[in-house]
XYZ file of C-alpha atoms in Angstrom:
419
model
C 44.366 2.121 -32.616
C 47.050 -0.068 -31.035
C 45.297 -3.184 -29.744
C 47.071 -2.805 -26.373
C 44.677 0.078 -25.829
C 40.924 0.629 -25.881
C 38.992 3.602 -27.180
C 36.767 5.626 -24.860
C 33.653 3.995 -26.334
C 35.048 0.489 -25.797
C 35.910 1.251 -22.174
C 32.527 2.899 -21.600
C 30.778 -0.295 -22.709
C 33.127 -2.485 -20.655
C 32.745 -0.451 -17.447
C 29.063 0.386 -18.043
C 29.629 4.144 -17.832
C 28.987 6.907 -20.342
C 31.730 7.888 -22.853
C 31.493 11.461 -21.529
C 32.306 10.297 -18.016
C 35.238 8.146 -19.250
C 36.630 11.220 -21.052
C 36.275 13.208 -17.820
C 38.199 10.526 -15.913
C 40.975 10.675 -18.542
C 41.211 14.473 -18.262
C 41.364 14.250 -14.450
C 44.171 11.690 -14.610
C 42.125 9.088 -12.745
C 42.977 6.274 -15.174
C 46.703 5.384 -14.998
C 48.555 4.891 -18.283
C 46.178 6.753 -20.617
C 47.740 8.358 -23.696
C 46.319 11.287 -25.685
C 46.770 11.524 -29.456
C 45.408 14.946 -30.379
C 41.767 14.747 -29.283
C 41.770 10.953 -29.040
C 42.341 9.132 -25.756
C 43.894 5.639 -25.644
C 43.235 3.614 -22.490
C 45.348 0.558 -21.537
C 43.474 -2.734 -21.776
C 44.528 -3.688 -18.258
C 43.334 -0.404 -16.726
C 41.067 -0.865 -13.721
C 37.793 0.953 -13.291
C 38.277 3.844 -10.828
C 36.028 3.790 -7.770
C 33.279 6.303 -8.410
C 29.859 7.023 -7.006
C 28.344 8.621 -10.087
C 25.421 6.546 -11.381
C 25.109 7.286 -15.072
C 23.499 4.338 -16.815
C 20.733 1.857 -16.191
C 23.241 -1.009 -16.308
C 25.360 0.639 -13.613
C 22.338 1.280 -11.399
C 21.294 -2.361 -11.761
C 24.817 -3.493 -10.885
C 24.771 -1.424 -7.671
C 21.296 -2.665 -6.775
C 22.399 -6.277 -7.264
C 25.398 -5.625 -5.011
C 23.129 -4.210 -2.290
C 20.636 -7.075 -2.639
C 23.414 -9.626 -2.197
C 24.478 -7.921 1.029
C 20.892 -7.867 2.319
C 19.747 -11.240 1.025
C 16.868 -13.054 2.687
C 17.454 -14.863 5.943
C 16.855 -18.613 5.836
C 16.708 -20.960 8.793
C 16.745 -24.684 8.016
C 15.608 -27.304 10.521
C 16.915 -30.863 10.226
C 15.959 -34.001 12.102
C 14.898 -37.561 11.503
C 11.256 -38.641 11.265
C 9.418 -38.447 14.577
C 11.855 -35.985 16.144
C 9.074 -33.461 16.712
C 10.066 -30.757 14.210
C 6.463 -29.955 13.245
C 5.260 -29.897 16.862
C 8.174 -27.617 17.683
C 7.138 -25.198 14.933
C 3.506 -25.216 16.105
C 4.572 -24.573 19.692
C 6.892 -21.796 18.546
C 4.185 -20.107 16.478
C 1.689 -20.318 19.336
C 4.139 -18.928 21.890
C 5.487 -16.178 19.661
C 2.189 -15.448 17.924
C 0.689 -14.454 21.268
C 3.749 -12.341 22.083
C 6.735 -12.928 24.343
C 8.367 -9.981 26.114
C 7.389 -7.679 23.272
C 8.314 -10.074 20.442
C 5.843 -11.645 18.034
C 6.043 -13.838 14.936
C 3.597 -13.209 12.097
C 2.942 -14.714 8.685
C 0.423 -14.392 5.863
C -3.267 -14.947 6.603
C -3.585 -18.393 4.995
C -0.523 -19.785 6.780
C -1.688 -18.236 10.039
C -5.063 -20.001 9.800
C -3.378 -23.307 8.908
C -0.881 -23.188 11.787
C -3.456 -22.077 14.353
C -5.828 -24.848 13.286
C -3.091 -27.457 13.639
C -2.085 -26.065 17.011
C -5.694 -26.143 18.246
C -5.831 -29.825 17.283
C -2.602 -30.380 19.197
C -4.188 -28.816 22.296
C -7.411 -30.843 22.087
C -7.032 -33.520 24.792
C -10.280 -35.185 23.668
C -8.708 -36.348 20.390
C -6.960 -39.665 19.877
C -3.185 -39.522 19.677
C -3.181 -40.186 15.930
C -5.510 -37.236 15.277
C -3.938 -34.920 17.811
C -0.303 -35.128 16.752
C 0.740 -34.344 13.165
C 1.921 -37.355 11.201
C 5.317 -37.318 9.564
C 5.389 -36.024 6.016
C 7.475 -36.651 2.922
C 6.993 -33.075 1.740
C 9.356 -30.145 2.187
C 7.667 -27.408 4.221
C 8.597 -23.762 3.754
C 7.162 -20.824 5.671
C 7.832 -17.091 5.558
C 7.711 -15.299 8.905
C 8.291 -11.808 10.274
C 9.849 -11.341 13.696
C 8.447 -8.173 15.252
C 9.158 -6.176 18.379
C 6.298 -3.973 19.480
C 4.655 -4.667 16.066
C 7.673 -3.248 14.238
C 9.299 -5.827 11.963
C 12.884 -6.627 12.903
C 13.468 -9.137 10.112
C 11.711 -11.445 7.689
C 12.981 -14.999 7.418
C 12.265 -18.261 5.610
C 11.768 -21.413 7.666
C 12.560 -24.595 5.718
C 11.691 -28.004 7.200
C 13.018 -31.082 5.418
C 11.283 -34.417 6.071
C 13.440 -36.757 8.128
C 13.340 -39.531 5.546
C 14.805 -37.213 2.925
C 18.084 -36.873 4.804
C 19.192 -40.465 4.212
C 18.013 -40.946 0.631
C 21.338 -40.459 -1.117
C 21.805 -44.206 -1.381
C 18.239 -44.907 -2.495
C 18.250 -43.063 -5.804
C 16.950 -39.642 -4.684
C 20.189 -37.817 -5.399
C 18.427 -34.650 -6.632
C 16.465 -34.233 -3.398
C 19.597 -34.991 -1.401
C 21.460 -32.248 -3.273
C 18.573 -29.850 -2.533
C 19.115 -30.419 1.187
C 22.832 -29.682 0.806
C 22.018 -26.498 -1.101
C 19.559 -25.392 1.591
C 22.193 -25.922 4.267
C 24.697 -23.848 2.290
C 22.148 -21.026 1.917
C 21.080 -21.022 5.556
C 21.886 -18.251 8.003
C 21.503 -20.745 10.857
C 20.753 -24.439 11.213
C 18.630 -26.241 13.770
C 19.139 -29.955 14.454
C 16.271 -31.681 16.257
C 17.235 -34.572 18.533
C 14.324 -36.670 19.817
C 14.292 -36.591 23.629
C 12.719 -40.048 23.726
C 16.129 -41.403 22.640
C 17.481 -40.361 26.043
C 15.387 -42.598 28.279
C 17.066 -44.995 30.718
C 20.204 -44.991 32.842
C 22.830 -46.204 30.363
C 24.704 -43.162 29.000
C 26.543 -45.169 26.324
C 23.255 -46.564 25.065
C 21.807 -43.061 24.832
C 24.821 -41.910 22.828
C 24.364 -44.856 20.467
C 20.648 -44.036 20.136
C 21.417 -40.472 19.065
C 24.133 -41.640 16.674
C 21.995 -44.334 15.082
C 18.863 -42.196 14.775
C 20.278 -38.758 14.015
C 23.924 -37.730 14.041
C 25.308 -40.425 11.698
C 23.176 -39.021 8.877
C 23.259 -35.329 9.746
C 27.014 -35.134 10.404
C 27.575 -36.012 6.735
C 25.919 -32.788 5.583
C 28.008 -30.665 7.925
C 31.213 -32.403 6.881
C 30.553 -31.511 3.239
C 29.585 -27.959 4.175
C 32.823 -27.502 6.108
C 34.917 -28.741 3.172
C 33.387 -26.017 1.005
C 33.380 -23.126 3.489
C 36.031 -23.818 6.159
C 33.437 -22.895 8.765
C 30.005 -23.996 9.921
C 26.871 -21.886 10.180
C 25.647 -21.049 13.710
C 23.899 -24.232 14.816
C 21.371 -24.946 17.559
C 21.018 -28.577 18.618
C 17.442 -28.667 19.888
C 16.534 -31.559 22.161
C 12.780 -31.919 21.671
C 10.387 -33.633 24.100
C 12.754 -32.891 26.965
C 9.881 -33.377 29.414
C 9.915 -37.075 28.440
C 13.565 -37.673 29.397
C 14.350 -35.024 32.027
C 14.031 -37.504 34.921
C 16.519 -39.885 33.257
C 18.885 -37.323 31.724
C 19.801 -34.132 33.547
C 21.195 -31.200 31.573
C 24.867 -31.938 32.298
C 24.454 -35.527 31.122
C 22.520 -34.222 28.137
C 25.518 -32.106 27.132
C 27.839 -35.091 27.555
C 25.660 -37.175 25.214
C 25.338 -34.473 22.557
C 29.058 -33.646 22.683
C 29.906 -37.291 22.021
C 27.224 -37.992 19.397
C 28.071 -34.819 17.447
C 31.760 -34.802 18.393
C 33.091 -32.898 15.312
C 31.130 -29.841 16.469
C 32.951 -29.821 19.783
C 36.575 -30.293 18.740
C 38.686 -27.557 20.322
C 40.466 -25.859 17.450
C 40.663 -22.576 15.548
C 37.974 -23.505 13.028
C 35.050 -21.129 13.314
C 31.980 -22.851 14.740
C 29.306 -21.795 17.216
C 26.963 -24.424 18.632
C 24.299 -24.276 21.321
C 22.427 -27.097 23.047
C 18.851 -26.121 23.889
C 16.402 -28.552 25.545
C 12.800 -27.657 24.657
C 9.335 -28.964 25.388
C 5.857 -28.121 24.144
C 4.219 -29.422 27.339
C 4.645 -31.792 30.279
C 3.424 -35.370 29.786
C 1.851 -34.366 26.505
C 2.910 -37.649 24.871
C 1.280 -39.858 27.528
C -1.044 -42.571 26.235
C -4.078 -40.903 27.806
C -3.208 -37.650 25.968
C -3.990 -35.672 29.113
C -0.890 -33.462 29.015
C -1.461 -29.784 28.271
C 0.513 -27.469 26.023
C 3.060 -25.388 27.923
C 6.043 -24.508 25.697
C 9.481 -24.302 27.359
C 12.576 -22.584 25.857
C 10.793 -22.745 22.524
C 11.779 -19.195 21.502
C 15.526 -19.367 22.175
C 16.633 -21.108 18.941
C 14.732 -18.677 16.714
C 16.089 -15.678 18.622
C 19.564 -17.103 18.127
C 19.063 -17.556 14.380
C 17.691 -14.038 14.000
C 20.503 -12.502 16.042
C 23.238 -14.022 13.873
C 21.462 -12.968 10.670
C 20.913 -9.479 12.078
C 24.591 -9.206 13.030
C 25.581 -9.956 9.424
C 23.114 -7.394 8.129
C 24.483 -4.786 10.532
C 28.010 -5.376 9.236
C 26.791 -5.239 5.628
C 24.969 -1.991 6.400
C 28.100 -0.480 7.964
C 30.096 -1.411 4.848
C 27.371 0.032 2.622
C 27.400 3.330 4.535
C 31.175 3.528 4.117
C 30.918 2.859 0.372
C 28.202 5.467 -0.047
C 30.242 8.076 1.828
C 33.327 7.277 -0.268
C 31.290 7.483 -3.474
C 29.775 10.817 -2.477
C 33.196 12.192 -1.497
C 34.488 11.147 -4.923
C 31.676 13.007 -6.695
C 32.258 16.134 -4.595
C 36.016 15.971 -5.211
C 35.447 15.745 -8.970
C 33.086 18.728 -8.918
C 35.561 20.779 -6.877
C 38.349 19.969 -9.353
C 36.113 21.075 -12.239
C 35.213 24.282 -10.399
C 38.882 25.041 -9.620
C 39.903 24.528 -13.264
C 37.124 26.830 -14.414
C 38.108 29.505 -11.882
C 41.796 29.306 -12.924
C 41.153 29.854 -16.639
C 42.754 33.012 -18.022
C 40.329 33.319 -20.888
C 36.837 32.029 -21.617
C 36.180 31.763 -17.888
C 32.452 31.200 -17.288
C 31.060 32.682 -14.089
C 27.795 30.864 -14.739
C 29.647 27.544 -14.927
C 31.470 28.283 -11.651
C 28.181 29.093 -9.924
C 26.551 26.009 -11.420
C 29.354 23.782 -10.108
C 29.163 25.470 -6.688
C 25.448 24.646 -6.537
C 26.140 21.034 -7.507
C 28.765 20.763 -4.774
C 26.317 22.130 -2.207
C 23.574 19.767 -3.395
C 25.911 16.761 -3.244
C 27.034 17.712 0.279
C 23.439 18.140 1.482
C 22.322 14.919 -0.200
C 25.249 13.007 1.288
C 24.524 14.276 4.798
C 20.839 13.401 4.517
C 21.558 9.936 3.129
C 24.129 9.229 5.853
C 21.686 10.339 8.559
C 18.963 8.047 7.205
C 21.294 5.059 6.923
C 22.745 5.621 10.396
C 19.225 5.803 11.808
C 18.496 2.390 10.265
C 21.788 1.102 11.671
C 20.871 2.323 15.156
C 17.478 0.590 14.930
C 19.107 -2.708 13.913
C 21.713 -2.402 16.670
C 19.008 -1.676 19.245
C 17.080 -4.774 18.127
C 20.275 -6.813 18.357
C 20.885 -5.639 21.926
C 17.342 -6.637 22.939
C 17.835 -10.139 21.521
C 21.141 -10.570 23.350
C 19.375 -10.112 26.698
C 17.209 -13.139 25.877
C 20.040 -15.203 24.403
C 22.164 -14.875 27.529
C 19.670 -17.342 29.044
C 21.062 -20.159 26.850
C 23.268 -22.092 29.305
C 25.127 -24.327 26.838
C 27.095 -22.354 24.264
C 30.225 -23.673 22.537
C 32.642 -21.423 20.657
C 35.207 -23.313 18.560
C 34.750 -26.307 20.849
C 35.108 -24.383 24.120
C 32.128 -23.999 26.424
C 31.311 -20.353 27.057
C 28.330 -18.044 27.098
C 26.479 -15.948 24.567
C 28.102 -12.814 25.951
C 31.472 -14.299 24.853
C 30.225 -14.308 21.257
C 29.259 -10.651 21.430
C 32.688 -9.511 22.694
């Protein structure tokens, strides 16, 4: 055969369909440029695979499954911050607050992790312990947890929580290039990013000094990662700048001044332009005066849930859009199958001789089955879509409480994002 053309078998292997189905596509005229020599079909090498919903081989099924898995890939939230910023205490406070339930929402994990986190939180609450024993020491290890966010004990979404040790963020120049690259990869794979800024950097009356403190102890290192991310993606992931230990600095730094400091220390986030970026500033606390030398402060988490709700909402929004696209593809695929069956039935009915009534009835049954199956599948998928949308709406009601939301550098509100 002319080498500008492929045989049916060659195309079947290339497109991962059966030769019988390729022949059917040729007969139906669904492959432009095909030429028939007697009983042999020649298919142009540059022919494109027609869109079709028929799943005929294991390879094709695996290809579709991979496509669906990519659209519904696992949600990952990465938390960044220098040593001593309170990332671990924040997680413990979050798990305590959400583990007990907050307005119908809970966070759960596997039994071993649950025991570990509850034990560490109990130690954090024990005012009889010395400070060194009560508060978790910094670690050089990467911590990864798998959580489920539930509403009324129904799981909304599973997500990975990845916590990188503060010292790891500035190791590029000290020979730990592999670990440094791992952090960059985690950022690129994250649905949302949390940056922890230590509230103890905001003590005193000198605003310029506070800005320098945040730059020297946080933003100078962390901004580098976001700069490289932006070069690769032309956008930034939704980012929450979490000011931990806000109870320590609230008397010296009110919330408006806090925003001024963060806007200056992380200034690239707040440039007013058309580049897509959504940033929130969320002051949090795990308890008033909890860091006092006498360790008398009690645990009373504040705003601790808002960052995680934000991360989940953005991930859920992407999944909703992916699900809508998947429904559309499935409906198009099913319509294609039904159209093919109707064409086959019409050709059989229009035959002058050798017309098979059994074949016509068989095709009619297949059409009916495909229509029923398509309706049922669409109903099931739309039910799932409605559940996800309902969960999204519930989260929005909580997220509207975040007062400091920036969209492409402009201050707005969470409701502006939803529009």
